[in-house]
GROMACS .gro file of C-alpha atoms in nm:
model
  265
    1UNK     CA    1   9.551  21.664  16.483
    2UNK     CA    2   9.574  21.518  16.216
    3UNK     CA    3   9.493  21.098  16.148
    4UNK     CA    4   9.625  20.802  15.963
    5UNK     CA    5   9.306  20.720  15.750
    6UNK     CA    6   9.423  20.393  15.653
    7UNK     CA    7   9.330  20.270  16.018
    8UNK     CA    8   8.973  20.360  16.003
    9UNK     CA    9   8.936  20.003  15.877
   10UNK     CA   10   9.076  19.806  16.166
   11UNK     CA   11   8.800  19.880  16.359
   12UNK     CA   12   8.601  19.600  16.163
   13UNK     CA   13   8.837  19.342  16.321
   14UNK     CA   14   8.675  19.413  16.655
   15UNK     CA   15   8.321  19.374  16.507
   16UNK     CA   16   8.204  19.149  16.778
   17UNK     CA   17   8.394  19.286  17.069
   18UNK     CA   18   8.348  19.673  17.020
   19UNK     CA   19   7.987  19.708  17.161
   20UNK     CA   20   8.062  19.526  17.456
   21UNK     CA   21   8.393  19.649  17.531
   22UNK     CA   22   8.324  20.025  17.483
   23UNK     CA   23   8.143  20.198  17.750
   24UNK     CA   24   7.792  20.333  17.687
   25UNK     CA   25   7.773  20.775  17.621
   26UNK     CA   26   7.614  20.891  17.903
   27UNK     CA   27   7.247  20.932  17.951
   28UNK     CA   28   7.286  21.353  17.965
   29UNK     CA   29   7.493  21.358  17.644
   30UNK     CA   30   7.136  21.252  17.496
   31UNK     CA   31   6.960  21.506  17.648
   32UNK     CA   32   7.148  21.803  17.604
   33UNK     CA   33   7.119  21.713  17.226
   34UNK     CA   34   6.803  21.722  17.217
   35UNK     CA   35   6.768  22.025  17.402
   36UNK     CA   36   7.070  22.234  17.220
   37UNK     CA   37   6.907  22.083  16.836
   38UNK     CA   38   6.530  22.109  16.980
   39UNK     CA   39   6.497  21.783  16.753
   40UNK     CA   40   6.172  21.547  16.854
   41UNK     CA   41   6.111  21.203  16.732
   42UNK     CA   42   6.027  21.104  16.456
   43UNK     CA   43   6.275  21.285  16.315
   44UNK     CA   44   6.491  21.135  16.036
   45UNK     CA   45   6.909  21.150  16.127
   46UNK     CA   46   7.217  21.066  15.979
   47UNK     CA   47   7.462  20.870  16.107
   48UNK     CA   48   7.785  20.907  15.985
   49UNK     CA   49   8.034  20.531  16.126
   50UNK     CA   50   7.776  20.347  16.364
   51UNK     CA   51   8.029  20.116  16.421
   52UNK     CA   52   7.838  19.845  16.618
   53UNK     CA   53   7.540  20.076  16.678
   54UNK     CA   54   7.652  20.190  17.051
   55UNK     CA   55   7.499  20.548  17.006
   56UNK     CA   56   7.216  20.455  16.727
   57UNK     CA   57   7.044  20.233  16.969
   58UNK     CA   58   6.977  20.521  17.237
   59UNK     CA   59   6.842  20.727  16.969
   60UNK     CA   60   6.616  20.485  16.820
   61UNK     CA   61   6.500  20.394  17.166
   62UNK     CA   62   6.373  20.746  17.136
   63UNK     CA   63   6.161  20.706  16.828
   64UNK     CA   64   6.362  20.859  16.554
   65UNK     CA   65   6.441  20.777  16.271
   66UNK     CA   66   6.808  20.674  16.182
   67UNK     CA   67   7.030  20.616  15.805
   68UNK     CA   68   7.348  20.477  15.949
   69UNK     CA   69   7.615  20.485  15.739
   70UNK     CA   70   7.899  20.246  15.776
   71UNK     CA   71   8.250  20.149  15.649
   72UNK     CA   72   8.336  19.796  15.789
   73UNK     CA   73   8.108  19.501  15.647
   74UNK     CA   74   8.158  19.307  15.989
   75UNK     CA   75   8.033  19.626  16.187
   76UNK     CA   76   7.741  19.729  15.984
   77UNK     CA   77   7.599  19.361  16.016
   78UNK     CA   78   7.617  19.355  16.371
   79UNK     CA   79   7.453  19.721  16.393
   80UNK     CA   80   7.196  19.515  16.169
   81UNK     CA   81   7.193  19.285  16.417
   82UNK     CA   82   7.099  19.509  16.708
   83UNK     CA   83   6.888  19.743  16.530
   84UNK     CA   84   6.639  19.451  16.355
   85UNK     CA   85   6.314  19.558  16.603
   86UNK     CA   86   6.338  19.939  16.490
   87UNK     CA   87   6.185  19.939  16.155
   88UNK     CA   88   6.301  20.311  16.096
   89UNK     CA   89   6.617  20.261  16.140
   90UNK     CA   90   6.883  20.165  15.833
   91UNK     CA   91   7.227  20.093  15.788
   92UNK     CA   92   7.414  20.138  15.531
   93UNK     CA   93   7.775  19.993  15.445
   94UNK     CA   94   7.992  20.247  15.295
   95UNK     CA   95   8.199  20.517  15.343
   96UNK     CA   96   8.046  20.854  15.425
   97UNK     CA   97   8.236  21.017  15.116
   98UNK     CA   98   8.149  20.754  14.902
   99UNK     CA   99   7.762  20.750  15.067
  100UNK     CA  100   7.479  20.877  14.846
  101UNK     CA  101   7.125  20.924  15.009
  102UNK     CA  102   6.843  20.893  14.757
  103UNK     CA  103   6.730  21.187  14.566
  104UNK     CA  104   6.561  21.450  14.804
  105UNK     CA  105   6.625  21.294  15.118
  106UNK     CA  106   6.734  21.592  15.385
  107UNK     CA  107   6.798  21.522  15.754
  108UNK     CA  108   6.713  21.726  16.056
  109UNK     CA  109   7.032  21.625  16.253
  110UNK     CA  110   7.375  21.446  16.130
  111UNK     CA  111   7.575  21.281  16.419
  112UNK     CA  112   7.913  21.091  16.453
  113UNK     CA  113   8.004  20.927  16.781
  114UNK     CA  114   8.387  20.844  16.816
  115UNK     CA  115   8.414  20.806  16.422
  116UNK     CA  116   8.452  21.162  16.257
  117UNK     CA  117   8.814  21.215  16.302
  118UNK     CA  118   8.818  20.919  16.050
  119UNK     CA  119   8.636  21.085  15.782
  120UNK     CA  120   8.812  21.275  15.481
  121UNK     CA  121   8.807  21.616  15.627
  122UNK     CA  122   8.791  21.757  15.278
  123UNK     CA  123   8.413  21.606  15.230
  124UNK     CA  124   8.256  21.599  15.584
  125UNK     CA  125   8.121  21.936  15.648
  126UNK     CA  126   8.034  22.054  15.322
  127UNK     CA  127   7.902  21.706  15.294
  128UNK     CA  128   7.673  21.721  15.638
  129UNK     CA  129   7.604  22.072  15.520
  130UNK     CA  130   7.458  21.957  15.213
  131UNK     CA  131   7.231  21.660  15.378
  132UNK     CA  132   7.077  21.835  15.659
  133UNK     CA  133   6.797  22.010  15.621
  134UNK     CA  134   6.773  22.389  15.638
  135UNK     CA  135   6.864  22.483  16.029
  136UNK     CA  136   6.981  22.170  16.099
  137UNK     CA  137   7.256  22.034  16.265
  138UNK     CA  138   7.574  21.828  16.292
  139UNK     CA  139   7.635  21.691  16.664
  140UNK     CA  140   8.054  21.495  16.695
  141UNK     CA  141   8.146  21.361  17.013
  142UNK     CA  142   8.437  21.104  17.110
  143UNK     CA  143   8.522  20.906  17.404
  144UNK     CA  144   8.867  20.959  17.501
  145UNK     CA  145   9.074  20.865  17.771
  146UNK     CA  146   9.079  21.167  18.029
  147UNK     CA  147   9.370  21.211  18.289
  148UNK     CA  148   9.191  21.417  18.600
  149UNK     CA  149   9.373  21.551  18.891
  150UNK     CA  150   9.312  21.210  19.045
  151UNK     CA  151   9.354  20.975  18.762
  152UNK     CA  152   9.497  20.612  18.843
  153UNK     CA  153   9.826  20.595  18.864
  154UNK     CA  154   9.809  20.240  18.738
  155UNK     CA  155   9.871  20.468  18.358
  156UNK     CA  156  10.208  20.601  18.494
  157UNK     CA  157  10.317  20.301  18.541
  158UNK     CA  158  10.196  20.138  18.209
  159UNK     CA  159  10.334  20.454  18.032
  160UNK     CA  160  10.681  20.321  18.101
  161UNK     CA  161  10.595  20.012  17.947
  162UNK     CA  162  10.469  20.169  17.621
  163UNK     CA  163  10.775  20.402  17.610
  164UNK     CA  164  10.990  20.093  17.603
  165UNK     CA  165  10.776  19.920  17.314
  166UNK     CA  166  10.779  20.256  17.112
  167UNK     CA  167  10.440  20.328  17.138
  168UNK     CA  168  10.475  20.625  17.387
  169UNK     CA  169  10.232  20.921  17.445
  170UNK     CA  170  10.306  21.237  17.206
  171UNK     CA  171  10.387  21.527  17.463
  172UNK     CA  172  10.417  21.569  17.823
  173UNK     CA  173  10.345  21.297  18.099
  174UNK     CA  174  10.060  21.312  18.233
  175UNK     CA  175   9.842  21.524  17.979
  176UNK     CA  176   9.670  21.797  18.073
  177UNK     CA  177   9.329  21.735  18.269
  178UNK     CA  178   9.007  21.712  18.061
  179UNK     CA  179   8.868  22.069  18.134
  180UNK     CA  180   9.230  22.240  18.051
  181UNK     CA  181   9.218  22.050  17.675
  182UNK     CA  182   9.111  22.240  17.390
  183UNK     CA  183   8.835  22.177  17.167
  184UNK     CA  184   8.925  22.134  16.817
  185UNK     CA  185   8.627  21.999  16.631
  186UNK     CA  186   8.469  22.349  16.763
  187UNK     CA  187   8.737  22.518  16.547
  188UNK     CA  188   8.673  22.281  16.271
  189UNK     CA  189   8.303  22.328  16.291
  190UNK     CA  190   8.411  22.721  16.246
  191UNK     CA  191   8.665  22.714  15.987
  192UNK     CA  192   8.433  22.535  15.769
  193UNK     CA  193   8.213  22.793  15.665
  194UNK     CA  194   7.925  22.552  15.678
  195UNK     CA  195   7.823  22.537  16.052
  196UNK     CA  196   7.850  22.776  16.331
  197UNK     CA  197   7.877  22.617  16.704
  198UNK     CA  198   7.607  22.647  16.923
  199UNK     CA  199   7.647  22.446  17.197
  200UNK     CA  200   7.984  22.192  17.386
  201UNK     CA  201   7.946  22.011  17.689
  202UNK     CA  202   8.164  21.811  17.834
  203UNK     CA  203   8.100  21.487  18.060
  204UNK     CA  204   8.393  21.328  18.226
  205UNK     CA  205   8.281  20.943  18.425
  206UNK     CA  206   8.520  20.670  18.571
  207UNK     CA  207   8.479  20.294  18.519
  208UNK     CA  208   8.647  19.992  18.688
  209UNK     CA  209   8.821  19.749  18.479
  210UNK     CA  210   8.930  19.400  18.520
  211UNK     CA  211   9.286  19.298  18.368
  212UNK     CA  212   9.046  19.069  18.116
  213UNK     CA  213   8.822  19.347  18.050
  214UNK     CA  214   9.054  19.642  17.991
  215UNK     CA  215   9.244  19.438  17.749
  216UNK     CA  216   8.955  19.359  17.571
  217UNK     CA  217   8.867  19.764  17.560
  218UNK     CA  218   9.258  19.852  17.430
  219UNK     CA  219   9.142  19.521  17.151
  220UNK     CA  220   8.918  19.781  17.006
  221UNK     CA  221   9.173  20.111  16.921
  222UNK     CA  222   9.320  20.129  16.635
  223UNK     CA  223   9.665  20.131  16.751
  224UNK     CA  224   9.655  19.826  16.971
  225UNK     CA  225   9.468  19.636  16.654
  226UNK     CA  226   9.705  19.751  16.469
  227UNK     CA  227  10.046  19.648  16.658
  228UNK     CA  228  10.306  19.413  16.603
  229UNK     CA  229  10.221  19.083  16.783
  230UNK     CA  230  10.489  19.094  17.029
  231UNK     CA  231  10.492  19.428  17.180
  232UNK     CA  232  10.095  19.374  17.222
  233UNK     CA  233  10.231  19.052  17.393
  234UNK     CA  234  10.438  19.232  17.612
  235UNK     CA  235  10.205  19.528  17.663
  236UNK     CA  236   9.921  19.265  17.781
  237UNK     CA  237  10.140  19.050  18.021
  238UNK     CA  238  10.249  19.384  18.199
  239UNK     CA  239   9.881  19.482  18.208
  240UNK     CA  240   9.795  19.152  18.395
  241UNK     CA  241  10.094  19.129  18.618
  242UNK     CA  242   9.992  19.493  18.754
  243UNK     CA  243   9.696  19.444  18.810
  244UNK     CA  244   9.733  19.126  19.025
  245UNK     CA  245   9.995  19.298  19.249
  246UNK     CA  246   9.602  19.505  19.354
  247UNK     CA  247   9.426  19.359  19.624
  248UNK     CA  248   9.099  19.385  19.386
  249UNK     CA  249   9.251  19.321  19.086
  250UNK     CA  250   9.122  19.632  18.901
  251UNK     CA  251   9.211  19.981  18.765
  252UNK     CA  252   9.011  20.260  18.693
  253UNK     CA  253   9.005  20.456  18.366
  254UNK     CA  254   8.828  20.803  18.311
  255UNK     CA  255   8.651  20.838  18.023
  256UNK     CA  256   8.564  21.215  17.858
  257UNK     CA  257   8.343  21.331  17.588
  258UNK     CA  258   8.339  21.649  17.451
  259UNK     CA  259   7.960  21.727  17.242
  260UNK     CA  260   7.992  21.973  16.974
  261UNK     CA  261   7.707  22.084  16.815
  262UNK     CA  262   7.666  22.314  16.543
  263UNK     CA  263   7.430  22.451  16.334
  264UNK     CA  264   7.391  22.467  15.932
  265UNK     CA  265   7.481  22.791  15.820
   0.00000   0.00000   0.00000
């Protein structure tokens, strides 16, 4: 799957939105990377587009130590922001392929949460490869929207609306459930040459949105950012009058996140 680079910098419109908006990785994701890498604080990672700083702050909860590399000004000043109290912790605005550490600097583990399918994928893995230190790893995960056997069918009924708009989902309706998808940063990882996989989990969780907070989540993709006016418009007013036809006023939206984790070959 391949993406349009040039929208890896609309994310920085949502600078003060994003962290808010986006829900939290959960609390085993954390653990089961620690466990898979056997990494222990202090160690120093890499973070490769910390956005706002939603998984760097979980992490330097822990005690590590964290480079955070960003591309949007506006986002790498409020990951500033949020990581002031953690003294070991940087971040850095740039791009990852334009990023150089200083000389000798080698990290144990290199991470990217929702942000490395917008890195050039002819520098990321030879890239990582070269940063981490000898047996370390690279750890990708990204929240995505996940369609279960049960999922709300408040997103069947939107779908129509996005159809008519010309924004409708690539292939069949609805897709596949999370467990049937494949996993193709696990073929990446492979096809590299530079890491071999040694651990995926998969976490699927539901949250409840109001109309006001689900259209501030779909403020933070890419797409939506990056939409004419109007059809947003449109899409947002259909939003809202669906979800006051509920007797609660809410829908609910799975999340999934597939971990990879490999290790430096």
């Amino acid at each position: 799957m391949s993406h349009d680079l040039r929208l890896r910098t609309t994310f920085d419109r949502a600078a003060d939105t994003y962290q808010n908006a986006r829900p939290d990785y959960p609390a085993e994701l954390y653990s089961d990377l620690l466990t898979i890498t056997a990494i222990t604080p202090p160690a120093h990672l890499l973070e490769v587009g910390c956005g706002p700083g939603k998984a760097t702050l979980p992490l330097a909860r822990m005690g590590f130590g964290i480079t955070a590399v960003e591309l949007g000004g506006a986002l790498a000043a409020e990951a500033r922001h949020r990581l002031a109290e953690f003294a070991d912790v940087s971040v850095v605005t740039s791009s990852f392929e334009d990023w150089e550490p200083p000389t000798g600097i080698r990290f144990d583990l290199a991470y990217a949460a929702t942000a490395w399918k917008w890195v050039d994928p002819e520098v990321k893995y030879a890239k990582a490869a070269k940063l981490l230190t000898e047996g370390g790893h690279l750890a990708v995960w990204n929240a995505e929207h996940a369609m279960p056997a049960d999922f709300d069918p408040f997103f069947t009924e939107i779908e129509k609306v996005y159809e008519e708009i010309g924004e409708g989902h690539d292939g069949p309706w609805p897709p596949p459930p999370p467990e049937a998808l494949p996993n193709p940063i696990a073929t990446e990882f492979e096809a590299s040459g530079h890491f071999t996989v040694v651990g995926t989990r998969l976490y699927v969780w539901a949250l409840r949105y109001t109309a006001d907070e689900y259209i501030a989540l779909l403020d933070t993709f890419s797409g939506h950012i990056a939409m004419e006016a109007a059809k947003r418009e449109h899409l947002y007013q259909e939003v809202r009058r669906r979800l006051a036809a509920r007797p609660d006023g809410r829908l609910t939206r799975h999340w999934s996140v597939v971990l990879t984790i490999g290790r430096r070959l």
